[in-house]
Short mmCIF file of C-alpha atoms in Angstrom, two decimals:
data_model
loop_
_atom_site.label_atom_id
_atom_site.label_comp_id
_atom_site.label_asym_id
_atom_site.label_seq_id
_atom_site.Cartn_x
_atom_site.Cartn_y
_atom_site.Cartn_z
CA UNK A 864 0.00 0.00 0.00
CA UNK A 865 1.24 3.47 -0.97
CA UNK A 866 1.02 6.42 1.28
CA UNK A 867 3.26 10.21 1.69
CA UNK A 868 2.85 12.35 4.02
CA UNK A 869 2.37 15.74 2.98
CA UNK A 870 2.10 18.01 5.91
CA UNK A 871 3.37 18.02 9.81
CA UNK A 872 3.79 20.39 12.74
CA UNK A 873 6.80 22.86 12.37
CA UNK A 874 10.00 21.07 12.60
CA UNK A 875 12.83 21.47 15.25
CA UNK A 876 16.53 21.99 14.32
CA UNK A 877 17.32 18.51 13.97
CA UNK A 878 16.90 19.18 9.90
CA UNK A 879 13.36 18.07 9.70
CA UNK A 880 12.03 17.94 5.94
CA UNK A 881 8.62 19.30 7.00
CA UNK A 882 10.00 22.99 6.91
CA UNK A 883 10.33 22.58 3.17
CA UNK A 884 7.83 24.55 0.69
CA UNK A 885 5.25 21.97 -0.65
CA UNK A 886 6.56 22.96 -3.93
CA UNK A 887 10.19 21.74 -3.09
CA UNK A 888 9.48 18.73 -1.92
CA UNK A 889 7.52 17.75 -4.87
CA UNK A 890 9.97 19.08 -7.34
CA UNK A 891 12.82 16.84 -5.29
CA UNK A 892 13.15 13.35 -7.36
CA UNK A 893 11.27 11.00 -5.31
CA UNK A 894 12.31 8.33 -3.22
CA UNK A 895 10.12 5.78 -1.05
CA UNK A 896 10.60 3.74 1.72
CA UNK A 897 9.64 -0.04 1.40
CA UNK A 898 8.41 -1.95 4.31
CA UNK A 899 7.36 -5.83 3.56
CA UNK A 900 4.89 -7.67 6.51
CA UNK A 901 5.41 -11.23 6.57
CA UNK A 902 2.38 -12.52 6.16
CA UNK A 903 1.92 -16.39 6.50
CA UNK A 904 -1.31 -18.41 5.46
CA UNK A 905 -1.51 -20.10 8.74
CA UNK A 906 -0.66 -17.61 10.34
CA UNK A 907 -1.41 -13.56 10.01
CA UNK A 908 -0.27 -11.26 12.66
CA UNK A 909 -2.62 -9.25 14.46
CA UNK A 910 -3.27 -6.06 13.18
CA UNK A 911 -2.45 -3.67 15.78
CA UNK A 912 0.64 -5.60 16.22
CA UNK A 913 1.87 -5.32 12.36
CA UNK A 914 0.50 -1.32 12.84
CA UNK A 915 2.58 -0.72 15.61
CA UNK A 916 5.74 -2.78 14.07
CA UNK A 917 5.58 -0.86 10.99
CA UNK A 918 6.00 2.80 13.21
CA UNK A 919 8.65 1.07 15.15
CA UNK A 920 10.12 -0.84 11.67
CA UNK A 921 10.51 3.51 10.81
CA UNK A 922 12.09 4.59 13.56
CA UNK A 923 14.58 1.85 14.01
CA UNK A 924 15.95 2.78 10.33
CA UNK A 925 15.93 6.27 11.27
CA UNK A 926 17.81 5.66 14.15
CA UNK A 927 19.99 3.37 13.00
CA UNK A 928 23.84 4.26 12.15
CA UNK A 929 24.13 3.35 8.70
CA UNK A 930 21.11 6.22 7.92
CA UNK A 931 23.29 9.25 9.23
CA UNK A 932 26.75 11.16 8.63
CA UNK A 933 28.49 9.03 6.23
CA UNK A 934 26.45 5.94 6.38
CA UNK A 935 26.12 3.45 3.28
CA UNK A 936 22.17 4.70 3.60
CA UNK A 937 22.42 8.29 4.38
CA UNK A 938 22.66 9.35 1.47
CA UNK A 939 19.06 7.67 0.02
CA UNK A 940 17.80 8.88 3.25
CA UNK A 941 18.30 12.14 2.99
CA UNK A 942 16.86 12.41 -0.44
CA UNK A 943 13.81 10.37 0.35
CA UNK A 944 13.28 13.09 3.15
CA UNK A 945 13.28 16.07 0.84
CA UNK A 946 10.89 14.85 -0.82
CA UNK A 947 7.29 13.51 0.03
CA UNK A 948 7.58 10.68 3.15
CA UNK A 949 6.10 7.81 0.64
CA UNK A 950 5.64 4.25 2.18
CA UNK A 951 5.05 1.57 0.45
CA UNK A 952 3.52 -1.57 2.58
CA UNK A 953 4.06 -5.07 0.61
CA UNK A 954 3.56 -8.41 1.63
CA UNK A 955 5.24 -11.54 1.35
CA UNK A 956 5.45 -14.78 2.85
CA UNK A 957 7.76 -18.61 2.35
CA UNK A 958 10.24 -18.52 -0.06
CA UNK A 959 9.49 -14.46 -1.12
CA UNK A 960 9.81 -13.83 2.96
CA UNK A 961 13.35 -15.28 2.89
CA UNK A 962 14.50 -13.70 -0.45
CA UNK A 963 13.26 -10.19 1.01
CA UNK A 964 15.27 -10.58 4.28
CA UNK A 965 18.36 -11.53 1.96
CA UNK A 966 18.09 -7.58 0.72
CA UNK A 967 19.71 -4.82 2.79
CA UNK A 968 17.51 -3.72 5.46
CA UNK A 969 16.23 -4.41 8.87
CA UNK A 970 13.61 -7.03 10.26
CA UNK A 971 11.59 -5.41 13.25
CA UNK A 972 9.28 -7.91 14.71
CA UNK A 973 6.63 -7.38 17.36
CA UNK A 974 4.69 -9.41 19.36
CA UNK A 975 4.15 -11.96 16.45
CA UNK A 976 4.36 -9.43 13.43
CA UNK A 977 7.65 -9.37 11.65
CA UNK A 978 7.88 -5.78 8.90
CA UNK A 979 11.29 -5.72 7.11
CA UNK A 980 12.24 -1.98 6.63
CA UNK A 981 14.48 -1.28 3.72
CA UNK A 982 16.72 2.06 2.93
CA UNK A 983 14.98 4.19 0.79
CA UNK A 984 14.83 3.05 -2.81
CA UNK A 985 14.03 5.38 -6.25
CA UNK A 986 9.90 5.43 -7.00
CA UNK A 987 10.75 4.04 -10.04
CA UNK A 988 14.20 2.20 -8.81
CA UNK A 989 13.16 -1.03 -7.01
CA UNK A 990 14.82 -4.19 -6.20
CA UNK A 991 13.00 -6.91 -8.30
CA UNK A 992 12.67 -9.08 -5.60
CA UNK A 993 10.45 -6.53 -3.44
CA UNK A 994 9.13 -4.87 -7.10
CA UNK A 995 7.39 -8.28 -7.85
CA UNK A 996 5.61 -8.76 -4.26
CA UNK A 997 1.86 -8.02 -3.67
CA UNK A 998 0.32 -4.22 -2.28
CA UNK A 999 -3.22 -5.67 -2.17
CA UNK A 1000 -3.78 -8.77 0.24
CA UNK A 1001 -2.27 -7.07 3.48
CA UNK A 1002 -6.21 -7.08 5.33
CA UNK A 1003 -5.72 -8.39 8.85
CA UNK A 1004 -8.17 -8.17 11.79
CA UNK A 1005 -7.54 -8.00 15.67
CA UNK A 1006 -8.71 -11.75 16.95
CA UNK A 1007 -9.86 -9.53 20.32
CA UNK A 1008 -10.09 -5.67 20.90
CA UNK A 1009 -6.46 -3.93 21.91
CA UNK A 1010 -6.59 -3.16 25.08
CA UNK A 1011 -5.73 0.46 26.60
CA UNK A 1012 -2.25 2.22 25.50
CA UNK A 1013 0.58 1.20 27.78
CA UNK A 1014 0.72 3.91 30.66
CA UNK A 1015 4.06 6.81 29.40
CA UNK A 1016 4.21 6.14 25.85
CA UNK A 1017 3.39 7.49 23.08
CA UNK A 1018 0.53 7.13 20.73
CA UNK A 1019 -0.42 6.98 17.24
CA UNK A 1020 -4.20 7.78 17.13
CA UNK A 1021 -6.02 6.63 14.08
CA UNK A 1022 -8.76 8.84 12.33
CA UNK A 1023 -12.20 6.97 13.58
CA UNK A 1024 -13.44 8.69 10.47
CA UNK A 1025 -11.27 7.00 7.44
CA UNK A 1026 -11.48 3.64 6.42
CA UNK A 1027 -8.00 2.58 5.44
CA UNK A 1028 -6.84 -0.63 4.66
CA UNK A 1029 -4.10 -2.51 7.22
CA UNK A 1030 -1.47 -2.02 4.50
CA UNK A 1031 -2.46 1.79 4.48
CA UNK A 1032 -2.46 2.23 7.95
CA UNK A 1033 0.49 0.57 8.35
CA UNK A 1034 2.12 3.31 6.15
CA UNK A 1035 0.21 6.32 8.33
CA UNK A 1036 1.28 4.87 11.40
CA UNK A 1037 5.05 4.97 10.18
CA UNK A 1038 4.65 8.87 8.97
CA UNK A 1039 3.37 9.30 12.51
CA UNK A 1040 6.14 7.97 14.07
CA UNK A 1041 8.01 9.95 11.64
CA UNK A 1042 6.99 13.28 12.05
CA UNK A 1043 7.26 12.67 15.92
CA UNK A 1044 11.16 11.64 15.45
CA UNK A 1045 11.71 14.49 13.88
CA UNK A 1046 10.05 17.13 16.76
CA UNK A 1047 12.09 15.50 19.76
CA UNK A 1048 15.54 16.88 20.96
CA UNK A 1049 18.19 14.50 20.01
CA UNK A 1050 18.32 13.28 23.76
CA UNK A 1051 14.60 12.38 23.71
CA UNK A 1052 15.36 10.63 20.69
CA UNK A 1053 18.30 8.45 22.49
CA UNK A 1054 15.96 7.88 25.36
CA UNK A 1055 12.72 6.51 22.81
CA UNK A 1056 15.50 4.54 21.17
CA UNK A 1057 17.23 2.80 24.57
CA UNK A 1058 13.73 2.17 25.55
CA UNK A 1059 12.72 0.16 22.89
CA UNK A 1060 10.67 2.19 20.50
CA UNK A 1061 7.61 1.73 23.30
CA UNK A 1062 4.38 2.62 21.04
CA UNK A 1063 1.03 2.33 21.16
CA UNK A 1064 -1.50 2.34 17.87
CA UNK A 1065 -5.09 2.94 19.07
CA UNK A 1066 -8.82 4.57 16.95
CA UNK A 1067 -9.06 7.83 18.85
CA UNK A 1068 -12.02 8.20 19.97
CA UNK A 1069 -14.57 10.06 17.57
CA UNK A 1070 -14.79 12.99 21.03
CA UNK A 1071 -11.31 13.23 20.76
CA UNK A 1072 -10.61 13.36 17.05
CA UNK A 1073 -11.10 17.28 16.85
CA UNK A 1074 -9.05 18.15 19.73
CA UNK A 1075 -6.09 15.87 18.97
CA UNK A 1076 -5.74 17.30 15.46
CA UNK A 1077 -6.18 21.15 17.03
CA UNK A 1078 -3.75 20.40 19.70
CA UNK A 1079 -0.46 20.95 18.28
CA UNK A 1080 0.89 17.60 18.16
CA UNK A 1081 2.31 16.17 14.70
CA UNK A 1082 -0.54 15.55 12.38
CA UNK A 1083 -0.37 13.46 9.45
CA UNK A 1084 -1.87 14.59 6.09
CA UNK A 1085 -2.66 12.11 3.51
CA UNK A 1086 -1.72 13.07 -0.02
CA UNK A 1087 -4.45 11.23 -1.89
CA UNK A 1088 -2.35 8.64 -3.79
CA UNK A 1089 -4.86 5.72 -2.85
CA UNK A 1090 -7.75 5.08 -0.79
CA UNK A 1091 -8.38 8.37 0.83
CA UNK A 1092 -9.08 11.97 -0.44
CA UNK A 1093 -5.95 14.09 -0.44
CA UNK A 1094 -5.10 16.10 2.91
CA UNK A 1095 -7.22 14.00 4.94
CA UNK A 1096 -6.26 14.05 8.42
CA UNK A 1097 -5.18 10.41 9.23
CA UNK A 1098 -2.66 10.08 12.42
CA UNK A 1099 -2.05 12.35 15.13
CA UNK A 1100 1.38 11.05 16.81
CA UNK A 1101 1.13 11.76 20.57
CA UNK A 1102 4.58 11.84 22.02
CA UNK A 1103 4.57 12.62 25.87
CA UNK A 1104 7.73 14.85 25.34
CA UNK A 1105 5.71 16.36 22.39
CA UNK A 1106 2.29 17.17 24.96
CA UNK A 1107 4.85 18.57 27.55
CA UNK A 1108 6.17 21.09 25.18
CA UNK A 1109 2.41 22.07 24.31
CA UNK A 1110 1.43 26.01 25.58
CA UNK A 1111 -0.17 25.45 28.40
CA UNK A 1112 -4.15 26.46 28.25
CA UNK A 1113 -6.61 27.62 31.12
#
């Protein structure tokens, strides 16, 4: 599933992409980010397990050392960033699964999901061996309602007004995670990363929905590619070092 990003809170000075024009970024030559969900026959992960593996599958590329300074990925990195934040969401499972994690890249796995990220790749550039696996196919359910977000971290709240398939969300919940990488400090970084990547992926409440996307936190915008109509609001990423930082109101 295919999904950019195409608007976020102001960034800090850590060289966040979102303080470029719209009109830059578009003119860059685009890049996107592959992620590929093992998904078996007998048996699927959850999906608010492969949604919250996806965000962390993000991060822990972003984070990782070969993405920064002189690292073999920097350099992809850096241009996918100037440009629109695509995802891409495939699927693959057996023999594809193990020809996939034979690429570059990283394998983040979750409570029983498993989302291979990959360094950033030309839109029109990709490795044949993740160019010939399936978007469509990635629908998973939740065998029993997630339960509440853990207690201190953050959280990716969903629109409860889009209907988005788990491939797309899986893509949304990585620009969340994202755009919330790029608004921390570089020590809250280190301290999200030595944690973990803790995350939670939850439907905000339909209440809430209006508040968390007027509250200042990093909001993703959907740029209309599939599924959704462009600049819908899909993920509001709700760091607890981002809500500190908030103006305080009365």
């Amino acid at each position: 599933m295919t999904s950019a990003e195409t608007a976020g809170q102001p960034g800090n000075d850590s060289g966040s992409p979102v303080r470029h024009e719209e009109t830059d970024r578009d003119a860059a030559p685009q890049f996107v980010l592959p992620l590929v969900a093992r998904m078996e026959r007998a048996e699927p992960p959850a999906r608010t397990d492969a949604l919250e593996t996806a965000a962390r599958a993000v991060l822990v590329l972003l984070s990782d050392e070969r993405s920064a300074g002189d690292g073999e990925w920097a350099a992809a990195v850096r241009d996918w960033q100037d440009a629109r934040i695509r995802k891409v969401v495939r699927r693959a499972r057996g023999a594809e699964w193990r020809r996939a994690e034979a690429l570059p890249g990283i394998t983040v796995t979750g409570h029983h999901a498993e989302v291979r990220v990959f360094p950033p790749v030309p839109l029109d550039g990709w490795p044949k061996d993740l160019a010939r696996l399936q978007v469509s196919g990635t629908e998973l359910d939740d065998p029993e309602p997630p339960g509440a977000p853990a207690v201190g971290a953050p959280v990716l709240w969903l629109s409860p007004e889009l209907e988005m398939s788990a491939g797309k969300e899986m893509a949304q919940a990585g620009h969340a995670a994202q755009l919330a990488w790029w608004e921390l400090s570089d020590e809250e970084r280190a301290a999200w990363r030595a944690a973990g990547f803790p995350l939670s992926v939850r439907s905000a409440r339909g209440a809430d929905w209006e508040e968390l996307t007027r509250s200042g936190l990093p909001v993703v915008r959907d740029a209309g590619f599939t599924e959704i109509a462009p600049g819908s609001c899909t993920v509001v990423a709700d760091h607890p070092a981002l809500r500190r930082a908030l103006p305080r109101t009365r």
